[in-house]
Coordinates of C-alpha atoms and ligand atoms in Angstrom, one line a residue:
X1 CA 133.4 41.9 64.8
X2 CA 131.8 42.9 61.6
X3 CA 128.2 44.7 61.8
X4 CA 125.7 42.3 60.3
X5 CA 122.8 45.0 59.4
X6 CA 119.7 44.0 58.3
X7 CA 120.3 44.6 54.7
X8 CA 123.0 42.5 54.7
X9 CA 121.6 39.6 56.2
X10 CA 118.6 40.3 53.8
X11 CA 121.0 40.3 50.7
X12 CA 122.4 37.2 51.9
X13 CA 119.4 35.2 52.4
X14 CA 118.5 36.1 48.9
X15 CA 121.8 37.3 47.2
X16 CA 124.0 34.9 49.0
X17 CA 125.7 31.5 48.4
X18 CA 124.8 28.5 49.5
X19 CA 127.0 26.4 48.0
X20 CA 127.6 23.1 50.3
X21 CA 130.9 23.5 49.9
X22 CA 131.4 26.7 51.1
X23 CA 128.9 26.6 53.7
X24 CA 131.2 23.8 55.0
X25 CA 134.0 26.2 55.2
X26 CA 132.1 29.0 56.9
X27 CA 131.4 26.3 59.3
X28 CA 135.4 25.7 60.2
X29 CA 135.9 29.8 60.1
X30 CA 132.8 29.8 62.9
X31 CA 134.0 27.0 64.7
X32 CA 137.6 29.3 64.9
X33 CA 135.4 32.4 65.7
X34 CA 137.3 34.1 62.6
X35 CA 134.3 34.1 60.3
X36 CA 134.0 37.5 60.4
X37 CA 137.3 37.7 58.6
X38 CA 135.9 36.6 55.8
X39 CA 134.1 38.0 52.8
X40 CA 130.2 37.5 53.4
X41 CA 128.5 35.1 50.9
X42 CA 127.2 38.2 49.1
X43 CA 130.6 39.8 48.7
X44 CA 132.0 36.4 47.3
X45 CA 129.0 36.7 44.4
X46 CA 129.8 39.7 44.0
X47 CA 133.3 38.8 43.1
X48 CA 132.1 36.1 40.9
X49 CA 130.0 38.2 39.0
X50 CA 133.0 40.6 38.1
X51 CA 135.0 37.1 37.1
X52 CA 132.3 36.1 34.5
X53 CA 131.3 39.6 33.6
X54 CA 135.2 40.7 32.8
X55 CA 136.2 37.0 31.4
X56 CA 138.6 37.2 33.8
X57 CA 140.8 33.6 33.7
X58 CA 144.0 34.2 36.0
X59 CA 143.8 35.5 39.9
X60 CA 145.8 36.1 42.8
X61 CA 144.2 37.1 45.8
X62 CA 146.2 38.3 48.5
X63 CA 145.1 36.8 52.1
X64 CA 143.9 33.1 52.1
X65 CA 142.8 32.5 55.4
X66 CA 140.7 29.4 55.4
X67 CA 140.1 29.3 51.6
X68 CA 136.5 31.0 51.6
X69 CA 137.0 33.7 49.1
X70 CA 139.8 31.8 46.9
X71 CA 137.3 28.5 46.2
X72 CA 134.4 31.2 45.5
X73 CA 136.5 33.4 43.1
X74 CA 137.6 29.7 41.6
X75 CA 134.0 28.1 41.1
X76 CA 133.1 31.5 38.1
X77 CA 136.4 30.5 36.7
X78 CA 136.4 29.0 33.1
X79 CA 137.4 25.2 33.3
X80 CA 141.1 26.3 32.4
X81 CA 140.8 29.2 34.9
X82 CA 143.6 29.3 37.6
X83 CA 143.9 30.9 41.2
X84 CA 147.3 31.7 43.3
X85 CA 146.2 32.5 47.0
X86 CA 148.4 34.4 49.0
X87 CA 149.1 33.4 52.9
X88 CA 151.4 34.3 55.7
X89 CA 149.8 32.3 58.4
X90 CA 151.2 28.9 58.5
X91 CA 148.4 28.0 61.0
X92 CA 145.5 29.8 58.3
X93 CA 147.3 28.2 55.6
X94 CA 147.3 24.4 56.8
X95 CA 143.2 24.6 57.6
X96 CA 143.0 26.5 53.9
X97 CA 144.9 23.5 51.9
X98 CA 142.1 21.2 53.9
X99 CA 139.5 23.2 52.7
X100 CA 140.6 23.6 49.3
X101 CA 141.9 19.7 48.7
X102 CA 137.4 19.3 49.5
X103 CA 136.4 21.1 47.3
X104 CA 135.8 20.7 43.4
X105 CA 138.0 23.3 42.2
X106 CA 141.2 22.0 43.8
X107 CA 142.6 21.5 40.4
X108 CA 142.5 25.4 40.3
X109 CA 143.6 26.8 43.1
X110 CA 147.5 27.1 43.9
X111 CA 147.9 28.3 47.7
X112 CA 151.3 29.3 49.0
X113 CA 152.6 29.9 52.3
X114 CA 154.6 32.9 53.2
X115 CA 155.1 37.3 52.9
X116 CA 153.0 37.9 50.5
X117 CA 155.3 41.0 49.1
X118 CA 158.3 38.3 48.4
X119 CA 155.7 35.6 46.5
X120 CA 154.5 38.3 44.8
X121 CA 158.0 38.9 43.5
X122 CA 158.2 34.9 42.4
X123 CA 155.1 34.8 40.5
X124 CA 155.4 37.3 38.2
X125 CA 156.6 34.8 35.1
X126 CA 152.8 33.4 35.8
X127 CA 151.5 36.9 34.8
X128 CA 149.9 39.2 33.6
X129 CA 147.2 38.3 35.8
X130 CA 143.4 39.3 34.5
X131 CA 142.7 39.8 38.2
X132 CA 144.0 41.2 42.1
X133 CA 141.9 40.7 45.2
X134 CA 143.6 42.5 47.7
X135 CA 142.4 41.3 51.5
X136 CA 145.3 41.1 54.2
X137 CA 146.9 43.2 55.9
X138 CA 145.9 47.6 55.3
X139 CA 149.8 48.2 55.9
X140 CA 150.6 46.6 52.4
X141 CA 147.4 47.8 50.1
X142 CA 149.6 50.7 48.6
X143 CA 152.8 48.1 47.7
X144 CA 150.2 45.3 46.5
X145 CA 148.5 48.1 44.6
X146 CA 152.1 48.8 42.7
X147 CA 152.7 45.2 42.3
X148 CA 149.0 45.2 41.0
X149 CA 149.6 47.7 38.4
X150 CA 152.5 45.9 37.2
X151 CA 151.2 42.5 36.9
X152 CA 147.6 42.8 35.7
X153 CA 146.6 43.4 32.1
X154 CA 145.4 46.6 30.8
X155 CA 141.3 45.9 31.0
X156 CA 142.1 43.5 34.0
X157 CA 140.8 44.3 37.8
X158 CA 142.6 45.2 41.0
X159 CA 140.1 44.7 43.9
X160 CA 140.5 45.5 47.5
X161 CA 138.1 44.8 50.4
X162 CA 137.7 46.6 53.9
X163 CA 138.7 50.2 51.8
X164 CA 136.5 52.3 53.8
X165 CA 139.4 50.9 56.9
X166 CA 136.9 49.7 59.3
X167 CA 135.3 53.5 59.4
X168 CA 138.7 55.0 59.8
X169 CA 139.2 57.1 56.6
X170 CA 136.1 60.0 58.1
X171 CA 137.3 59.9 61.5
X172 CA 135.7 56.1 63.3
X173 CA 137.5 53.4 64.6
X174 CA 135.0 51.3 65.7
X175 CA 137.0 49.8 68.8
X176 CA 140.4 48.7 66.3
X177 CA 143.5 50.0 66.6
X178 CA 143.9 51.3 63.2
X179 CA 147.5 53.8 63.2
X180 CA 147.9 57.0 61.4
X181 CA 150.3 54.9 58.6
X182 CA 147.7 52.8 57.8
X183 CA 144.9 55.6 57.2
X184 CA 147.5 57.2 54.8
X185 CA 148.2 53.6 53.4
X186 CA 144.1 53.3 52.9
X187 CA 143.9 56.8 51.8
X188 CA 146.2 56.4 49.0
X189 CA 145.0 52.7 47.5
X190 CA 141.5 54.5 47.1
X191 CA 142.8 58.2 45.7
X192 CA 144.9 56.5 43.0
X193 CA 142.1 53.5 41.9
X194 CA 139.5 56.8 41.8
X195 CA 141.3 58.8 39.1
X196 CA 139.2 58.2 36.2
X197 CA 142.0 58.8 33.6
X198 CA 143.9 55.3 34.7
X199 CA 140.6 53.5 36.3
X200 CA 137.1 52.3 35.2
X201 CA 136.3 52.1 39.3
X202 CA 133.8 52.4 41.8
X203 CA 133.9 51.5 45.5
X204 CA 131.1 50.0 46.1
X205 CA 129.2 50.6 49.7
X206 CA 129.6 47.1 51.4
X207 CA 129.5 46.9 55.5
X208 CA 133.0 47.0 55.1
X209 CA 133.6 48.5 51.9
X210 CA 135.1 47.0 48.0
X211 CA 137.3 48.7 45.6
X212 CA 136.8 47.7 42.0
X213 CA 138.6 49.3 39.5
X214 CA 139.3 47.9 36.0
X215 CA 143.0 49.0 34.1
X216 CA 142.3 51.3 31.3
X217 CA 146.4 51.6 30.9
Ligands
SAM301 C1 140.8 39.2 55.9 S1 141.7 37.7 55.9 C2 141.4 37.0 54.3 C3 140.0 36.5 54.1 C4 139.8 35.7 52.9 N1 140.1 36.5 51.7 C5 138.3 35.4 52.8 O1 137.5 36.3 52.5 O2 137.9 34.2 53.0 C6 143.3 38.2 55.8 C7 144.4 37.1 55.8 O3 145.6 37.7 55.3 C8 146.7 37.1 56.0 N2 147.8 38.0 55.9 C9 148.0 39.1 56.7 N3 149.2 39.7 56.4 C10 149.7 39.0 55.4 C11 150.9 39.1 54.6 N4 151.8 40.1 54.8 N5 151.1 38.2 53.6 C12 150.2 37.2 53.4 N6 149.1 37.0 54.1 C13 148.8 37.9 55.1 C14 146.1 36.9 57.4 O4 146.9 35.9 58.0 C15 144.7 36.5 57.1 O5 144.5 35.1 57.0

């Protein structure tokens, strides 16, 4: 479960979305008790204040689940703005395409079922991509990281959430079962976005931790 501290819930009161829309599907991620799986309402403006700030027109985000993040990310899109959302869980994926045919920025959003390594291999014709958001599973960061730096434009983002791996990186593990692999995996994603002579990047102190880094290559 994530830790809801008080600043969070202070920045969300104040800093947060409330949106009707997405309240609605924070309501069907509560009512599956998988909310905390999803990117707080602060998180998601954060996101959308990197979208308008970096002019950022094409996404693809990595880990759907019920559509929270993706509809978010697609409302600070430009009206010709476009969004491919990433999902491996046919289960996740059929309450996502319900939440995203409700909403207002349908028309934007393309959601497809499946690994997201091998649709990541399909969609590269739709690239280069302005943005990544990177939030599934910690064993893949490092290969969506090389897909990343092959598919998004020099100036364009790669993002990852949960990059401080649930406390794991200094030595927690905060009651998950979080492998040796997957600290390497972790440990890697945020050594490479760090260096400063490929990356304009910072990872910014959320409860769970967010990697920005911007392409200077
Ligand atoms: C943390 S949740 C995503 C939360 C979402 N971005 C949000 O904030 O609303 C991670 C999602 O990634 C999906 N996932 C995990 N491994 C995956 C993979 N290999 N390919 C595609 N999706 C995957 C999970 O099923 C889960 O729904």
């Amino acid at each position: 479960m994530r830790a809801d501290t008080p600043e969070e819930k202070y920045i969300n009161d104040v800093f947060g979305l409330h949106d009707p829309e997405l309240l609605a599907v924070k309501r069907e991620l509560e009512a599956h008790q998988v909310d905390f799986m999803s990117i707080s309402g602060h998180e998601a403006r954060l996101l959308q204040f990197l979208i308008r700030s970096f002019h950022v027109q094409k996404i693809v985000e990595v880990g759907t689940l019920y559509g929270y993040s993706a509809i978010a990310m697609a409302k600070a899109l430009p009206a010709e703005g476009k969004l491919i959302t990433l999902e491996k869980s046919p289960a996740n994926f059929e309450i996502a395409r319900k939440c995203i045919r409700d909403s207002s920025v349908s028309h934007k959003i393309e959601a497809l079922c499946g690994e997201a390594e091998e649709i990541l291999h399909g969609i590269e014709a739709k690239g280069p991509f302005d943005m990544v958001f990177i939030d599934a599973n910690k064993g893949g960061y490092v290969s969506y990281l090389n897909w990343a730096e092959k598919n998004v434009r020099r100036g364009g983002l790669i993002v990852g959430d949960n990059t401080f791996l649930f406390g794991a990186l200094w030595g927690q593990t905060r009651d998950r079962d979080i492998g040796p692999n997957q600290i390497k995996i972790m440990s890697e994603f945020n050594t490479r976005l760090s260096d400063t002579t490929r990356y304009n990047s910072v990872l910014i102190p959320t409860v769970e931790g967010l990697t920005v880094a911007q392409k200077l290559y």
